[in-house]
Short mmCIF file of C-alpha atoms in Angstrom, two decimals:
data_model
loop_
_atom_site.label_atom_id
_atom_site.label_comp_id
_atom_site.label_asym_id
_atom_site.label_seq_id
_atom_site.Cartn_x
_atom_site.Cartn_y
_atom_site.Cartn_z
CA ILE A 9 -6.42 -12.39 -12.81
CA GLU A 10 -8.07 -14.95 -10.53
CA ASP A 11 -8.64 -17.31 -13.49
CA ALA A 12 -5.00 -16.97 -14.52
CA PHE A 13 -3.80 -17.83 -11.03
CA ARG A 14 -6.18 -20.77 -10.68
CA ALA A 15 -4.87 -22.12 -13.98
CA GLY A 16 -1.26 -21.56 -12.95
CA HIS A 17 -0.53 -19.32 -15.93
CA GLN A 18 1.49 -16.80 -13.94
CA ALA A 19 5.28 -16.82 -13.68
CA MET A 20 6.08 -18.75 -10.50
CA VAL A 21 8.55 -16.24 -9.13
CA PRO A 22 8.96 -14.44 -5.77
CA ILE A 23 7.20 -11.08 -5.58
CA ILE A 24 7.41 -7.86 -3.58
CA ILE A 25 4.26 -5.80 -3.76
CA GLY A 26 2.74 -2.96 -1.81
CA ALA A 27 1.34 0.54 -1.93
CA ASN A 28 1.86 3.96 -0.41
CA ASP A 29 -0.39 5.41 2.25
CA ARG A 30 -1.42 8.31 -0.04
CA ASP A 31 -1.42 6.43 -3.30
CA LEU A 32 -2.91 7.26 -6.68
CA PRO A 33 -6.55 8.42 -6.30
CA VAL A 34 -8.09 7.79 -9.73
CA GLY A 35 -11.80 8.57 -9.76
CA SER A 36 -14.35 11.35 -9.52
CA ALA A 37 -17.22 12.27 -7.24
CA ALA A 38 -19.09 15.56 -6.96
CA SER A 39 -20.27 14.97 -3.40
CA LYS A 40 -19.77 12.75 -0.39
CA ASP A 41 -23.02 10.95 -1.17
CA GLU A 42 -21.81 10.16 -4.67
CA LEU A 43 -18.50 8.97 -3.30
CA PHE A 44 -19.92 6.63 -0.67
CA VAL A 45 -22.71 5.19 -2.82
CA SER A 46 -20.02 3.17 -4.63
CA PHE A 47 -19.78 1.02 -1.49
CA GLY A 48 -23.37 -0.16 -1.99
CA PRO A 49 -24.87 -1.63 1.18
CA ASP A 50 -21.65 -0.75 3.03
CA ALA A 51 -22.02 2.98 2.35
CA ASP A 52 -22.80 3.76 5.99
CA ALA A 53 -19.90 1.62 7.17
CA ALA A 54 -17.61 3.48 4.77
CA ARG A 55 -18.76 6.82 6.16
CA LYS A 56 -18.00 5.65 9.68
CA VAL A 57 -14.51 4.57 8.66
CA HIS A 58 -13.59 7.54 6.46
CA ASP A 59 -15.67 10.41 7.85
CA PRO A 60 -16.83 9.51 11.37
CA THR A 61 -17.51 13.11 12.47
CA GLY A 62 -18.70 14.36 9.09
CA ASP A 63 -16.14 17.14 8.86
CA GLN A 64 -13.69 15.58 6.41
CA THR A 65 -13.25 17.46 3.14
CA LEU A 66 -14.39 15.89 -0.11
CA ASP A 67 -10.87 16.15 -1.56
CA GLU A 68 -9.42 14.25 1.39
CA LEU A 69 -12.10 11.60 1.15
CA LYS A 70 -11.46 11.13 -2.57
CA GLN A 71 -7.76 10.70 -1.83
CA GLN A 72 -8.52 7.95 0.65
CA VAL A 73 -11.35 6.18 -1.13
CA PHE A 74 -9.93 6.20 -4.65
CA GLY A 75 -6.37 5.53 -3.52
CA ASP A 76 -7.64 2.45 -1.69
CA LYS A 77 -9.74 1.36 -4.66
CA VAL A 78 -7.10 1.78 -7.35
CA MET A 79 -3.86 0.86 -5.57
CA THR A 80 -3.99 -0.29 -1.96
CA GLU A 81 -6.64 -3.00 -1.99
CA PRO A 82 -5.55 -4.40 -5.38
CA ALA A 83 -1.99 -4.73 -4.06
CA ARG A 84 -3.19 -6.81 -1.13
CA HIS A 85 -5.49 -8.78 -3.42
CA LEU A 86 -2.58 -9.72 -5.68
CA ALA A 87 -0.52 -10.68 -2.64
CA ASN A 88 -3.37 -12.96 -1.55
CA GLU A 89 -3.55 -14.65 -4.96
CA VAL A 90 0.22 -15.08 -5.16
CA ALA A 91 0.45 -16.54 -1.65
CA ARG A 92 -2.38 -18.99 -2.27
CA SER A 93 -0.51 -20.22 -5.33
CA GLY A 94 2.42 -21.11 -3.11
CA GLN A 95 4.71 -18.36 -4.33
CA PRO A 96 6.73 -16.37 -1.81
CA VAL A 97 5.42 -12.81 -1.56
CA TRP A 98 6.31 -9.88 0.68
CA LEU A 99 3.78 -7.09 1.23
CA TYR A 100 4.64 -3.53 2.29
CA ARG A 101 3.05 -0.17 3.04
CA PHE A 102 5.23 2.90 2.48
CA SER A 103 4.46 6.01 4.55
CA TYR A 104 7.89 7.55 5.05
CA VAL A 105 7.94 11.24 4.11
CA ALA A 106 11.18 13.18 3.64
CA GLU A 107 11.72 15.31 6.71
CA SER A 108 11.74 18.54 4.70
CA GLN A 109 8.31 17.68 3.23
CA ARG A 110 6.46 16.75 6.39
CA GLY A 111 4.84 20.13 6.76
CA ALA A 112 3.38 19.91 3.25
CA LEU A 113 2.57 16.21 2.71
CA LYS A 114 0.23 14.06 4.80
CA GLY A 115 1.84 10.86 3.57
CA THR A 116 3.70 9.16 0.76
CA LEU A 117 2.28 9.98 -2.66
CA HIS A 118 2.25 7.64 -5.64
CA GLY A 119 5.79 6.87 -6.76
CA PHE A 120 7.44 8.68 -3.87
CA GLU A 121 8.83 5.43 -2.47
CA ILE A 122 10.93 4.84 -5.59
CA PRO A 123 13.80 7.22 -4.71
CA TYR A 124 14.21 5.33 -1.43
CA THR A 125 14.22 1.90 -3.04
CA PHE A 126 16.92 3.22 -5.37
CA ASN A 127 18.69 4.98 -2.47
CA ILE A 128 18.51 8.42 -4.11
CA PRO A 129 16.23 10.38 -1.73
CA GLY A 130 17.65 13.67 -2.98
CA VAL A 131 15.66 13.24 -6.21
CA LEU A 132 12.54 14.25 -4.28
CA VAL A 133 13.81 17.18 -2.27
CA GLY A 134 17.25 18.16 -3.55
CA ALA A 135 20.54 16.92 -2.18
CA ASP A 136 20.87 19.89 0.17
CA LYS A 137 17.62 19.00 1.97
CA VAL A 138 18.30 15.30 2.53
CA THR A 139 18.58 14.59 6.25
CA PRO A 140 20.40 11.77 8.05
CA ASN A 141 17.07 10.02 8.62
CA ASP A 142 16.25 10.29 4.92
CA ARG A 143 19.57 8.62 4.15
CA ILE A 144 18.92 5.88 6.68
CA MET A 145 15.59 5.11 5.04
CA GLY A 146 17.16 5.14 1.59
CA ASN A 147 19.88 2.72 2.68
CA LEU A 148 17.36 0.46 4.37
CA ALA A 149 14.71 0.36 1.66
CA SER A 150 17.20 -0.12 -1.15
CA SER A 151 18.96 -2.91 0.78
CA TYR A 152 15.71 -4.89 0.90
CA TRP A 153 15.15 -4.43 -2.83
CA VAL A 154 18.75 -5.23 -3.80
CA GLN A 155 18.78 -8.36 -1.65
CA PHE A 156 15.51 -9.46 -3.21
CA GLY A 157 16.94 -8.94 -6.68
CA LEU A 158 20.00 -10.99 -5.82
CA THR A 159 18.40 -13.87 -3.96
CA GLY A 160 14.61 -13.73 -4.32
CA ASP A 161 14.31 -12.91 -0.61
CA PRO A 162 14.57 -9.35 0.78
CA ASN A 163 15.92 -10.45 4.14
CA GLY A 164 19.49 -10.52 5.39
CA GLY A 165 22.21 -8.13 6.37
CA GLY A 166 20.91 -7.55 9.89
CA ARG A 167 17.83 -5.63 8.72
CA PRO A 168 14.50 -6.08 10.53
CA GLU A 169 13.01 -9.38 9.39
CA TRP A 170 10.37 -8.94 6.69
CA PRO A 171 7.96 -11.87 7.06
CA ARG A 172 6.53 -13.58 4.01
CA TYR A 173 2.96 -12.52 3.50
CA ASP A 174 0.31 -14.90 4.80
CA PRO A 175 -3.35 -14.16 3.87
CA ALA A 176 -4.41 -15.59 7.24
CA ALA A 177 -2.29 -13.10 9.17
CA ASP A 178 -2.48 -9.31 9.12
CA ARG A 179 1.27 -8.67 8.98
CA LEU A 180 3.27 -6.54 6.59
CA LEU A 181 6.37 -4.36 6.55
CA LEU A 182 5.64 -0.72 7.32
CA PHE A 183 8.09 1.95 6.15
CA THR A 184 7.20 4.77 8.56
CA ASN A 185 8.63 8.11 9.70
CA GLY A 186 9.74 6.28 12.82
CA GLY A 187 11.58 3.58 10.91
CA VAL A 188 10.78 0.13 9.55
CA ILE A 189 8.46 -2.07 11.59
CA VAL A 190 6.47 -5.24 11.12
CA GLY A 191 2.87 -4.76 12.13
CA THR A 192 -0.78 -4.85 11.28
CA ASP A 193 -2.10 -2.91 8.32
CA PRO A 194 -3.23 0.55 9.50
CA LEU A 195 -5.54 0.75 6.47
CA LYS A 196 -7.08 -2.70 6.86
CA GLY A 197 -10.53 -1.43 7.85
CA ARG A 198 -10.65 0.73 4.75
CA ILE A 199 -9.46 -1.76 2.20
CA ASP A 200 -11.61 -4.53 3.66
CA LEU A 201 -14.58 -2.43 2.53
CA TRP A 202 -13.37 -2.46 -1.06
CA GLN A 203 -12.75 -6.19 -0.87
CA LYS A 204 -16.40 -6.64 0.09
CA VAL A 205 -17.46 -4.50 -2.89
CA TRP A 206 -15.44 -6.63 -5.30
CA ASP A 207 -16.61 -9.87 -3.72
CA ARG A 208 -20.25 -8.87 -4.16
CA ALA A 209 -19.66 -7.84 -7.78
CA GLY A 210 -17.77 -11.02 -8.61
CA LYS A 211 -14.03 -11.34 -9.05
CA THR A 212 -14.20 -10.58 -12.77
CA ALA A 213 -15.29 -7.02 -11.90
CA ARG A 214 -11.71 -6.16 -11.07
#
């Protein structure tokens, strides 16, 4: 992908890209040692970030580590490449969970943002369980996506301003249980570790 961007072979179009805070964890590890060895010389640093007290379950660690590897860091990486090419790009992190699911889900699973961007939150939980806050998030998320489709820019309509992504600044749009905010990436420390892994291996390892 880096070669394609350097050669300018990509479509020069605006892009929205992001990931969910509990995104797709593709990978396997039979133990914590096996899981963290994939970070190479940063294995100890990864333990301190993901399992600082040593009491995290292996399943939870696989969710974090493999979700970051497969979805979250690659999304930021693509945003970096797009921005450096001069294309407008907007980066997001989706962590809003339907109110009726908050006792069962620790965050937004892979694909669970889609009903909100289409403004149909009832698809996830059933129309009878959709709350006013769920509807607010559906209206808000879908308005960004519709505006982007119409104009190539998600902003407008009095919504919170979504800044264009800048690789030099740690700013993205966060869809949270408390609403939509612009802030720093809460997973930055984790995905920076994967960026170091890829950088050591060479960009073609992606």
